[in-house]
Short mmCIF file of C-alpha atoms in Angstrom, two decimals:
data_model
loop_
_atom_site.label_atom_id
_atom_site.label_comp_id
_atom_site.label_asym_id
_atom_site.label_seq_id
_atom_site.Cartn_x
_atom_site.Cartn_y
_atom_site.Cartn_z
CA UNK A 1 -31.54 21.26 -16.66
CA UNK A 2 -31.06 17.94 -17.68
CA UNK A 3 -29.13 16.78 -14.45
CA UNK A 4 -32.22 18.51 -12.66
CA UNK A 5 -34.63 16.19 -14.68
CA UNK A 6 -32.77 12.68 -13.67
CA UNK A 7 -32.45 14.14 -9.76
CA UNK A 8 -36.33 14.36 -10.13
CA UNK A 9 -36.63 10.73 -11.99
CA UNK A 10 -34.30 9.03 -9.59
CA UNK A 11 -36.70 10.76 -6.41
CA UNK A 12 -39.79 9.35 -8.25
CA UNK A 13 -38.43 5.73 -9.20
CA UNK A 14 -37.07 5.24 -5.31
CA UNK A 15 -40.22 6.96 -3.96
CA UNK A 16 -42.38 4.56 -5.97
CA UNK A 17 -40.06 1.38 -5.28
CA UNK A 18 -40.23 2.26 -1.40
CA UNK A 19 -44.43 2.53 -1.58
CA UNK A 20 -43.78 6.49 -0.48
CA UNK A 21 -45.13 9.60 -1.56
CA UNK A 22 -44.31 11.20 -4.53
CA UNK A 23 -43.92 15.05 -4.08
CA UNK A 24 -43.23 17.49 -6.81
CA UNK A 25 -39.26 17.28 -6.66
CA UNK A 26 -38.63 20.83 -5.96
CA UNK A 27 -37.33 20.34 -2.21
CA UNK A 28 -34.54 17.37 -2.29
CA UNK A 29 -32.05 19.79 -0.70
CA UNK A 30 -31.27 18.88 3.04
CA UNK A 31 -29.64 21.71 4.96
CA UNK A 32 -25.90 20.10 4.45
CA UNK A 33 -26.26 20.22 0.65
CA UNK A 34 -26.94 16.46 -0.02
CA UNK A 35 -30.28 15.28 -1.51
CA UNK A 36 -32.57 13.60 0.71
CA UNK A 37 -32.87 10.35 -1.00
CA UNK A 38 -29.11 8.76 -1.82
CA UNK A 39 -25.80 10.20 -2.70
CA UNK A 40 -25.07 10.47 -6.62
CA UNK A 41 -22.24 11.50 -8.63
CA UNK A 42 -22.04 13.39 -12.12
CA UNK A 43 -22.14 11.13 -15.28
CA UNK A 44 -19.21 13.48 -16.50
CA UNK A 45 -17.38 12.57 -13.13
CA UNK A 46 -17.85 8.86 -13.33
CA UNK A 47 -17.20 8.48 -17.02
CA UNK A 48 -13.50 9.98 -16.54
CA UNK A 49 -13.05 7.87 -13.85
CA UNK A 50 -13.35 4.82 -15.91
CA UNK A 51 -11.25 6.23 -18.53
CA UNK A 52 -8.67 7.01 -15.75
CA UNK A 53 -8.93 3.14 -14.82
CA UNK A 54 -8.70 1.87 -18.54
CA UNK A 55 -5.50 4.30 -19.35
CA UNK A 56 -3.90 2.65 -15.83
CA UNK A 57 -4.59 -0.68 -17.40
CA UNK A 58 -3.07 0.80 -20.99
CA UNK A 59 -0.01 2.65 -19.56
CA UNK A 60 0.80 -1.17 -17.90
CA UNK A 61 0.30 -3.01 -20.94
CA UNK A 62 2.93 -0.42 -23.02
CA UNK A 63 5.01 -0.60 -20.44
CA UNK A 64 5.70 -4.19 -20.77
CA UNK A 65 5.49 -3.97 -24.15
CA UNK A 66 9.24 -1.68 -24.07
CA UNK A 67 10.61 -4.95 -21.45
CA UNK A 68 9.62 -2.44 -18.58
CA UNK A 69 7.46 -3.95 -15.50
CA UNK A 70 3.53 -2.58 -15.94
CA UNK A 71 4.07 -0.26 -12.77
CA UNK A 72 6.46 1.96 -14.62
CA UNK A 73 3.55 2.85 -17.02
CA UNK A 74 0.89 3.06 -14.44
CA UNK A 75 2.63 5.18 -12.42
CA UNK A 76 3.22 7.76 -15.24
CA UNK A 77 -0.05 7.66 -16.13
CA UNK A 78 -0.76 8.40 -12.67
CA UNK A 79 1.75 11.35 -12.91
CA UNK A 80 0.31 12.53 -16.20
CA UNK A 81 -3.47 12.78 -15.58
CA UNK A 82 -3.48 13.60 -11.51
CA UNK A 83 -3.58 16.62 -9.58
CA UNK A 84 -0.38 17.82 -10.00
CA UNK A 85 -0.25 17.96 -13.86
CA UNK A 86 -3.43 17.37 -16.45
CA UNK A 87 -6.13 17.16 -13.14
CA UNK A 88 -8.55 14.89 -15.83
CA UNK A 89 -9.12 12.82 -12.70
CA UNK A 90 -12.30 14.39 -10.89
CA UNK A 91 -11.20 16.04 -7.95
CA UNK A 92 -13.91 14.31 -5.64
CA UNK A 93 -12.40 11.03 -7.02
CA UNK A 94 -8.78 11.66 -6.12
CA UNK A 95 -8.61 10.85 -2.86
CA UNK A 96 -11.19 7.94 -3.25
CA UNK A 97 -8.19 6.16 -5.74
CA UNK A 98 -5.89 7.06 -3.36
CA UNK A 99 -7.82 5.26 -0.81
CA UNK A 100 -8.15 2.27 -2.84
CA UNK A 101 -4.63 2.16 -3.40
CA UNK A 102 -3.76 1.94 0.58
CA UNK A 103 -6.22 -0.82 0.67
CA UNK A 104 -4.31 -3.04 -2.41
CA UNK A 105 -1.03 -2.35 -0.96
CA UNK A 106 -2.33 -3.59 2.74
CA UNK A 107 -3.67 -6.65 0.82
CA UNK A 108 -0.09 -7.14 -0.74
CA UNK A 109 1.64 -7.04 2.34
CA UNK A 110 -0.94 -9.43 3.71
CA UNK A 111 0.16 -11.79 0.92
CA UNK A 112 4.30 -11.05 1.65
CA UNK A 113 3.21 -12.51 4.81
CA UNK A 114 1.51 -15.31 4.00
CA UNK A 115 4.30 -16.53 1.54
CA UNK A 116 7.01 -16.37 3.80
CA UNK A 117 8.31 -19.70 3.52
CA UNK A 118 9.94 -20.66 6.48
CA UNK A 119 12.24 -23.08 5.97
CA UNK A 120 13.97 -20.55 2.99
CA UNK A 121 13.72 -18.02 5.70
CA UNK A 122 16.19 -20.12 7.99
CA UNK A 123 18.55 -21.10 5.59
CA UNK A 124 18.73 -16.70 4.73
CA UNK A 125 17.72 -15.36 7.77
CA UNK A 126 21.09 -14.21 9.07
CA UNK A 127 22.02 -13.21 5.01
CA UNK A 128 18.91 -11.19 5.54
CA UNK A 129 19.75 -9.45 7.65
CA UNK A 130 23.00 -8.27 6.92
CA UNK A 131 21.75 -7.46 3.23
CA UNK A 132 18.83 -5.28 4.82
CA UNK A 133 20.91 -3.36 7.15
CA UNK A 134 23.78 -2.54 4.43
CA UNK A 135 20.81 -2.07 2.39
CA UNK A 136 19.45 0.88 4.23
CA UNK A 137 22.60 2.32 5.82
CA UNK A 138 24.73 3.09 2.66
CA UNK A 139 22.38 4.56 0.41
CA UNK A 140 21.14 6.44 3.88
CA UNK A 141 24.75 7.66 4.35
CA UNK A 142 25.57 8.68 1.37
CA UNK A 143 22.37 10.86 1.19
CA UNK A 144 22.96 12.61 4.21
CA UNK A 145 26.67 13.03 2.98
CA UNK A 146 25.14 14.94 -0.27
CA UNK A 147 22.65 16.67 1.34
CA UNK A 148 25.36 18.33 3.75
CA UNK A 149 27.62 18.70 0.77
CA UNK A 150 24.44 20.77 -1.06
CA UNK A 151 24.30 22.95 2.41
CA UNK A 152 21.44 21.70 4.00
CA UNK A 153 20.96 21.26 8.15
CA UNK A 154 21.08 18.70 10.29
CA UNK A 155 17.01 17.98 9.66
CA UNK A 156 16.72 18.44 6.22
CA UNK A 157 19.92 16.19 5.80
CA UNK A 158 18.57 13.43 7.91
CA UNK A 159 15.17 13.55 5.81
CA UNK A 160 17.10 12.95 2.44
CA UNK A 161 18.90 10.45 4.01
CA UNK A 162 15.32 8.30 5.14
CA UNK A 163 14.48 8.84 1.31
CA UNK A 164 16.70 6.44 0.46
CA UNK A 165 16.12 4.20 3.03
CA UNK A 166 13.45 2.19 2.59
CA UNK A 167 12.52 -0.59 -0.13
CA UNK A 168 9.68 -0.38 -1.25
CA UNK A 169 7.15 -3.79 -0.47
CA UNK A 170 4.94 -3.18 -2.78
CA UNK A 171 6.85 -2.46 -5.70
CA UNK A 172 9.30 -5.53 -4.83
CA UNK A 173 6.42 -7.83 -4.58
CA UNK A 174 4.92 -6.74 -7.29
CA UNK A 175 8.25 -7.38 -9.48
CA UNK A 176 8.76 -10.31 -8.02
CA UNK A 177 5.35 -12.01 -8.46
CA UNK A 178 5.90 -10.25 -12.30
CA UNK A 179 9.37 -12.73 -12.27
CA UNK A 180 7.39 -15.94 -10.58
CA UNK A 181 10.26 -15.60 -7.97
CA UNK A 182 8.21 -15.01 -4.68
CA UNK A 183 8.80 -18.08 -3.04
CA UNK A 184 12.33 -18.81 -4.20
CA UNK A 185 15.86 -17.94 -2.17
CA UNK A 186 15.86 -14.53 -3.79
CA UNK A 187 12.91 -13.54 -3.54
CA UNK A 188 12.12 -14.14 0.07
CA UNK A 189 15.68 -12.88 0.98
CA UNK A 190 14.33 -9.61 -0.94
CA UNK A 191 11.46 -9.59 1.10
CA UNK A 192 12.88 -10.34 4.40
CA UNK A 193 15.28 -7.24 3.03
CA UNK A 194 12.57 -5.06 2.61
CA UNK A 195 10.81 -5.24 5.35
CA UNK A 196 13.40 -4.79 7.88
CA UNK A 197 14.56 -1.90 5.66
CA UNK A 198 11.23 -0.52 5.95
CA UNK A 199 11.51 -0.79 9.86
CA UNK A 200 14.78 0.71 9.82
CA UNK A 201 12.92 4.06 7.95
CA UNK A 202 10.59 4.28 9.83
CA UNK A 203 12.75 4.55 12.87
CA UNK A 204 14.49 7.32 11.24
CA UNK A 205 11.71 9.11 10.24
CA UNK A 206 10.33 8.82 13.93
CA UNK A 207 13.29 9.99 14.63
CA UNK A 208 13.28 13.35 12.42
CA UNK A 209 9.74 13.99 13.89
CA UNK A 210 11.19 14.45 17.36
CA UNK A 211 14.27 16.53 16.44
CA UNK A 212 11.67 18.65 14.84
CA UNK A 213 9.45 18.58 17.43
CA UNK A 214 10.30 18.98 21.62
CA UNK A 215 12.85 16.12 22.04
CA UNK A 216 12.58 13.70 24.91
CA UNK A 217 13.39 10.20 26.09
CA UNK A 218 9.83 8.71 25.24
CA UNK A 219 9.87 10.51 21.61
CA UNK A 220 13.31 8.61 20.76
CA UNK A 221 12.89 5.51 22.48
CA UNK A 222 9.01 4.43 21.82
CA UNK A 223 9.28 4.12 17.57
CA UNK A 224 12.74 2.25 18.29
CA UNK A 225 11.70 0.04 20.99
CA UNK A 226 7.99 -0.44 19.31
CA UNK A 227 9.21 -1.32 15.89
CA UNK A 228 11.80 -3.88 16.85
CA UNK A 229 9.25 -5.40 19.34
CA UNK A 230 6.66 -5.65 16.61
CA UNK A 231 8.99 -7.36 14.46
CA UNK A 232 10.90 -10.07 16.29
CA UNK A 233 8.59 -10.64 19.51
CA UNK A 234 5.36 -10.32 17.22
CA UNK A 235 6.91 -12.40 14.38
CA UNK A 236 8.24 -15.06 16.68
CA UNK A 237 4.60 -15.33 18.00
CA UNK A 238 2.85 -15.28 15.08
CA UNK A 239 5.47 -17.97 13.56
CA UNK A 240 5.68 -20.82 15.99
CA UNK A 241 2.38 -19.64 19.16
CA UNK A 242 -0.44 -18.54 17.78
CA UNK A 243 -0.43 -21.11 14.58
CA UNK A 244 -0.30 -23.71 17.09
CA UNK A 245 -3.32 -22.82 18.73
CA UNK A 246 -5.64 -22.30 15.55
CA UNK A 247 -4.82 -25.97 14.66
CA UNK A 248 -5.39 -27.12 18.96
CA UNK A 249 -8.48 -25.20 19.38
CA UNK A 250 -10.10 -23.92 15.77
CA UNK A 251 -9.07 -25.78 13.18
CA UNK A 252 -10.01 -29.09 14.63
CA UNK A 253 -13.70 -27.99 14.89
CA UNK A 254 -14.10 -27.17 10.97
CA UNK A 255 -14.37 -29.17 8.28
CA UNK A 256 -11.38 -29.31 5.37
CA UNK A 257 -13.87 -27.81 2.79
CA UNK A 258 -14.13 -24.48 5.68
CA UNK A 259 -10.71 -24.51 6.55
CA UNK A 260 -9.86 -21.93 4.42
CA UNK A 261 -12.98 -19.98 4.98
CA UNK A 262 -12.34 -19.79 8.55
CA UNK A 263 -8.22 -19.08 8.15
CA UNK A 264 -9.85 -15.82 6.04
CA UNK A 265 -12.11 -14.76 8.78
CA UNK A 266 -9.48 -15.30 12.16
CA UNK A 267 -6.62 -13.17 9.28
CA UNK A 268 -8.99 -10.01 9.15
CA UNK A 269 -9.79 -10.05 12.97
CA UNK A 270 -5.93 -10.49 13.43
CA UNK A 271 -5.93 -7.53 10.63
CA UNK A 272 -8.40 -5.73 12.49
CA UNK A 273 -6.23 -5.56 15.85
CA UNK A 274 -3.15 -5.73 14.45
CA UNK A 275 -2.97 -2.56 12.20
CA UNK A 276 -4.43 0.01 15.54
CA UNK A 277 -2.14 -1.89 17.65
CA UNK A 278 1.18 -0.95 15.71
CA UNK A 279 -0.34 2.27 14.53
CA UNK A 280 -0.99 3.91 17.86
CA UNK A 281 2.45 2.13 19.07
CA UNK A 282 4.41 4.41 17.04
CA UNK A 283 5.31 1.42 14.54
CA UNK A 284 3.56 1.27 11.04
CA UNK A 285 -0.03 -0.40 10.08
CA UNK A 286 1.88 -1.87 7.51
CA UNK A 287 3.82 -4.32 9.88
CA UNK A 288 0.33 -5.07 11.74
CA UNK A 289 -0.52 -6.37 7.95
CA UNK A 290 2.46 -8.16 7.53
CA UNK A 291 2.15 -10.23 11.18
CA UNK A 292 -1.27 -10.46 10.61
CA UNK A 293 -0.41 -12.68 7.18
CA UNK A 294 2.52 -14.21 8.80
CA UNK A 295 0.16 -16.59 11.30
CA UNK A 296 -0.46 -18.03 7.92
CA UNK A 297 2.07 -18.60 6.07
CA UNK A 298 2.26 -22.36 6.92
CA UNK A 299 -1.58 -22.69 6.49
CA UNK A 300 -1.92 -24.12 2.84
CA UNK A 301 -5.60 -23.78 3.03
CA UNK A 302 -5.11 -20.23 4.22
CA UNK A 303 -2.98 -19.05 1.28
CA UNK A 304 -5.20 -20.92 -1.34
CA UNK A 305 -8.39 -19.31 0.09
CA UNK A 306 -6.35 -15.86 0.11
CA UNK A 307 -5.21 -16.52 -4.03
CA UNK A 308 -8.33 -17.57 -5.06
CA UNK A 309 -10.34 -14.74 -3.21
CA UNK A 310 -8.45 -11.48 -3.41
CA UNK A 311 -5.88 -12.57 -6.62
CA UNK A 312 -7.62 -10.19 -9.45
CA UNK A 313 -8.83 -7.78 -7.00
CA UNK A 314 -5.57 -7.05 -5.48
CA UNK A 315 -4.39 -6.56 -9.41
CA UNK A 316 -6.41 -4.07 -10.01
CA UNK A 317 -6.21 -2.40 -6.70
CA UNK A 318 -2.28 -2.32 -7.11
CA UNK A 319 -3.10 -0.93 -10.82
CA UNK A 320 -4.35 2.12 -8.43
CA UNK A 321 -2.13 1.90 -6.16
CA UNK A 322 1.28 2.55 -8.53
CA UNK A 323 -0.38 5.33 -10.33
CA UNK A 324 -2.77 7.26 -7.44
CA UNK A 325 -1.09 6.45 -4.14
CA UNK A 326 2.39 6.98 -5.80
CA UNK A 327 1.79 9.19 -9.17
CA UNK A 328 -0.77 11.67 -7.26
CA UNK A 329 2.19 12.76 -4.93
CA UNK A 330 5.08 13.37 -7.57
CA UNK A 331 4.89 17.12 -7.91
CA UNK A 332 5.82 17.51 -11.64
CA UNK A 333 5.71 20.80 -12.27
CA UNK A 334 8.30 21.47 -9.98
CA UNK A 335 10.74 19.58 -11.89
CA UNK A 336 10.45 22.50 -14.11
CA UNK A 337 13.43 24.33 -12.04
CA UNK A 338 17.20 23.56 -13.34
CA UNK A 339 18.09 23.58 -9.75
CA UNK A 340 15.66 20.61 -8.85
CA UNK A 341 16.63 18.93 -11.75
CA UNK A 342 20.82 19.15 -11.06
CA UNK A 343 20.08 18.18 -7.29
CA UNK A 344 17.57 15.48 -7.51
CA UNK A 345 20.41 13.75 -10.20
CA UNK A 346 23.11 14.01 -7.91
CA UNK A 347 21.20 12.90 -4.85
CA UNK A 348 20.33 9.84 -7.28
CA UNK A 349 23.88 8.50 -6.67
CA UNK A 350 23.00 7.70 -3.17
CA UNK A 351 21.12 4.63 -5.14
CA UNK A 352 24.73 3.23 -5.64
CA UNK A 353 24.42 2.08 -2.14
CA UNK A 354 21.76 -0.12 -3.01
CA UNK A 355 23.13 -1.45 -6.00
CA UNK A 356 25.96 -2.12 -3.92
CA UNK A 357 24.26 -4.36 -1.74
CA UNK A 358 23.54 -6.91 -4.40
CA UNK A 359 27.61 -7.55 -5.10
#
């Protein structure tokens, strides 16, 4: 009754705002459901939704408290009170958080991008690589090695393996920005790690998806040929062609108080062709991001504009990503079986490949 009498309030107010009619309120219904005049949400709804945000922000703060980095917390609490355990987050809210998450982590690797620091980058490069590709393989061998030891096939043993793979961007970023290290040796050998670890996933995964699916050339070839194009063609052209350009034909036209306005606007059009482009290429959206921040990443104005803009919303956004975008998907209850529990800890040993890496 009562959420009847503010759905008849909020018709009158707008009606009376917009110099309309005011009917009766006893017709807001449109054949699909949704009232006539604006989309609302329960007060219930949105009040849990803030107290999902402030236990996010809580969970991080305890965290660090116990010498742990803040994501550890926030991604229990995202564990804890999603889907797959206490549900207090509103169901129509779930996938909006998760949403949000996608949209900080795009934003971080934006940043990873931009504070690539080029000449650290030489003097690690080959180091880099080396460290990425050891990196990936052992703790990728070693799964698959369990995972055949535990009986599974050929497919199942492959998808363990690209588990293990990958290291993780966002959660390496967000330690190292935690450690002030970004922009030393270590850190951007970490990141240069990461993201050709990442590319060396993915190409497994598109792999898996054609052994499950009708094999052919183009299936095996296309991820394999697109990533590595993406990644070395695209990042020697974002590095040392298109910068060059900007400052010939763009950046000579606007003023140094706009310089950094304008860097903003040309990184979201990049952003904006960029993420389809390796998407529909059979490469990741998330290397789009990274080239797309990578034009920058000798543009001081670029990366101050960047800081200053998106700094505390990309917190916050990260806040949601560690604990909806990664502690939505952890099926919990599942952990309930003594069989998942003795296989998941012996599959953990395939992380001794990436401690490994760092001797």
């Amino acid at each position: 009754m009562t959420s009847k009498k503010e759905e008849i309030m909020s018709h009158i107010i707008h009606r009376a705002l917009s110099g309309g009619e005011i009917s009766d309120g006893t017709n807001h219904e449109s054949d699909d459901g949704h009232g006539q005049f604006g989309v609302h949400v329960e007060f219930e709804d949105l009040y849990y939704a803030i107290l999902f945000v402030t236990a996010i922000f809580v969970g991080g703060k305890i965290a660090n408290q116990v010498l742990m980095p803040s994501l550890v917390g926030e991604i229990i609490v995202g564990i804890v009170l999603g889907p797959n355990l206490l549900e207090f987050v509103p169901s129509i809210f779930t996938e909006a958080f998760v949403f949000l998450g996608e949209i900080g982590l795009i934003l971080l690797v934006i940043e990873a991008g931009i504070d690539i620091d080029l000449t650290t980058m030489k003097l690690i490069g080959t180091r880099g690589i080396i460290i990425a590709i050891v990196g990936s393989i052992l703790p990728i061998g070693i799964a698959v090695g369990i995972a055949f030891a535990l009986g599974l096939d050929t497919v199942g043993a492959i998808a363990a393996g690209a588990a293990f793979g990958p290291t993780s961007l966002g959660i390496a970023m967000n330690i190292l920005r935690s450690a002030k290290i970004v922009n030393t040796p270590v850190g951007q050998l970490i990141i240069a790690a990461a993201i050709i670890d990442d590319m060396i996933a993915l190409v497994i995964l598109s792999q898996l998806g054609a052994l499950v699916g009708t094999l052919t050339v183009s299936s095996v070839l296309i991820p394999i040929v697109s990533a590595v194009s993406f990644l070395v063609l695209g990042g020697y052209i974002a590095v040392f062609v298109v910068p060059k350009y900007l400052d010939r034909y763009v950046f000579t036209k606007v003023s140094a108080e706009n310089k950094g306005y304008a860097s903003m606007g040309i990184l979201f059009l990049l952003l904006l062709g960029l993420m389809p482009a390796t998407k529909y290429a059979k490469a990741s959206y998330l290397m789009g991001s990274f080239i797309a921040g990578l034009v920058f990443c000798s543009n001081h104005a670029a990366h101050v504009s960047f800081v200053s803009q998106l700094k505390r919303v990309m917190q916050w956004l990260m806040r949601i990503f560690f604990a909806a975008t990664i502690g939505f998907q952890v099926p919990v209850k599942s952990f309930a079986s003594y069989e998942v529990i003795w296989k998941g800890l012996v599959f953990t040993l395939a992380l001794v490949g990436k401690l490994l890496t760092g001797f």
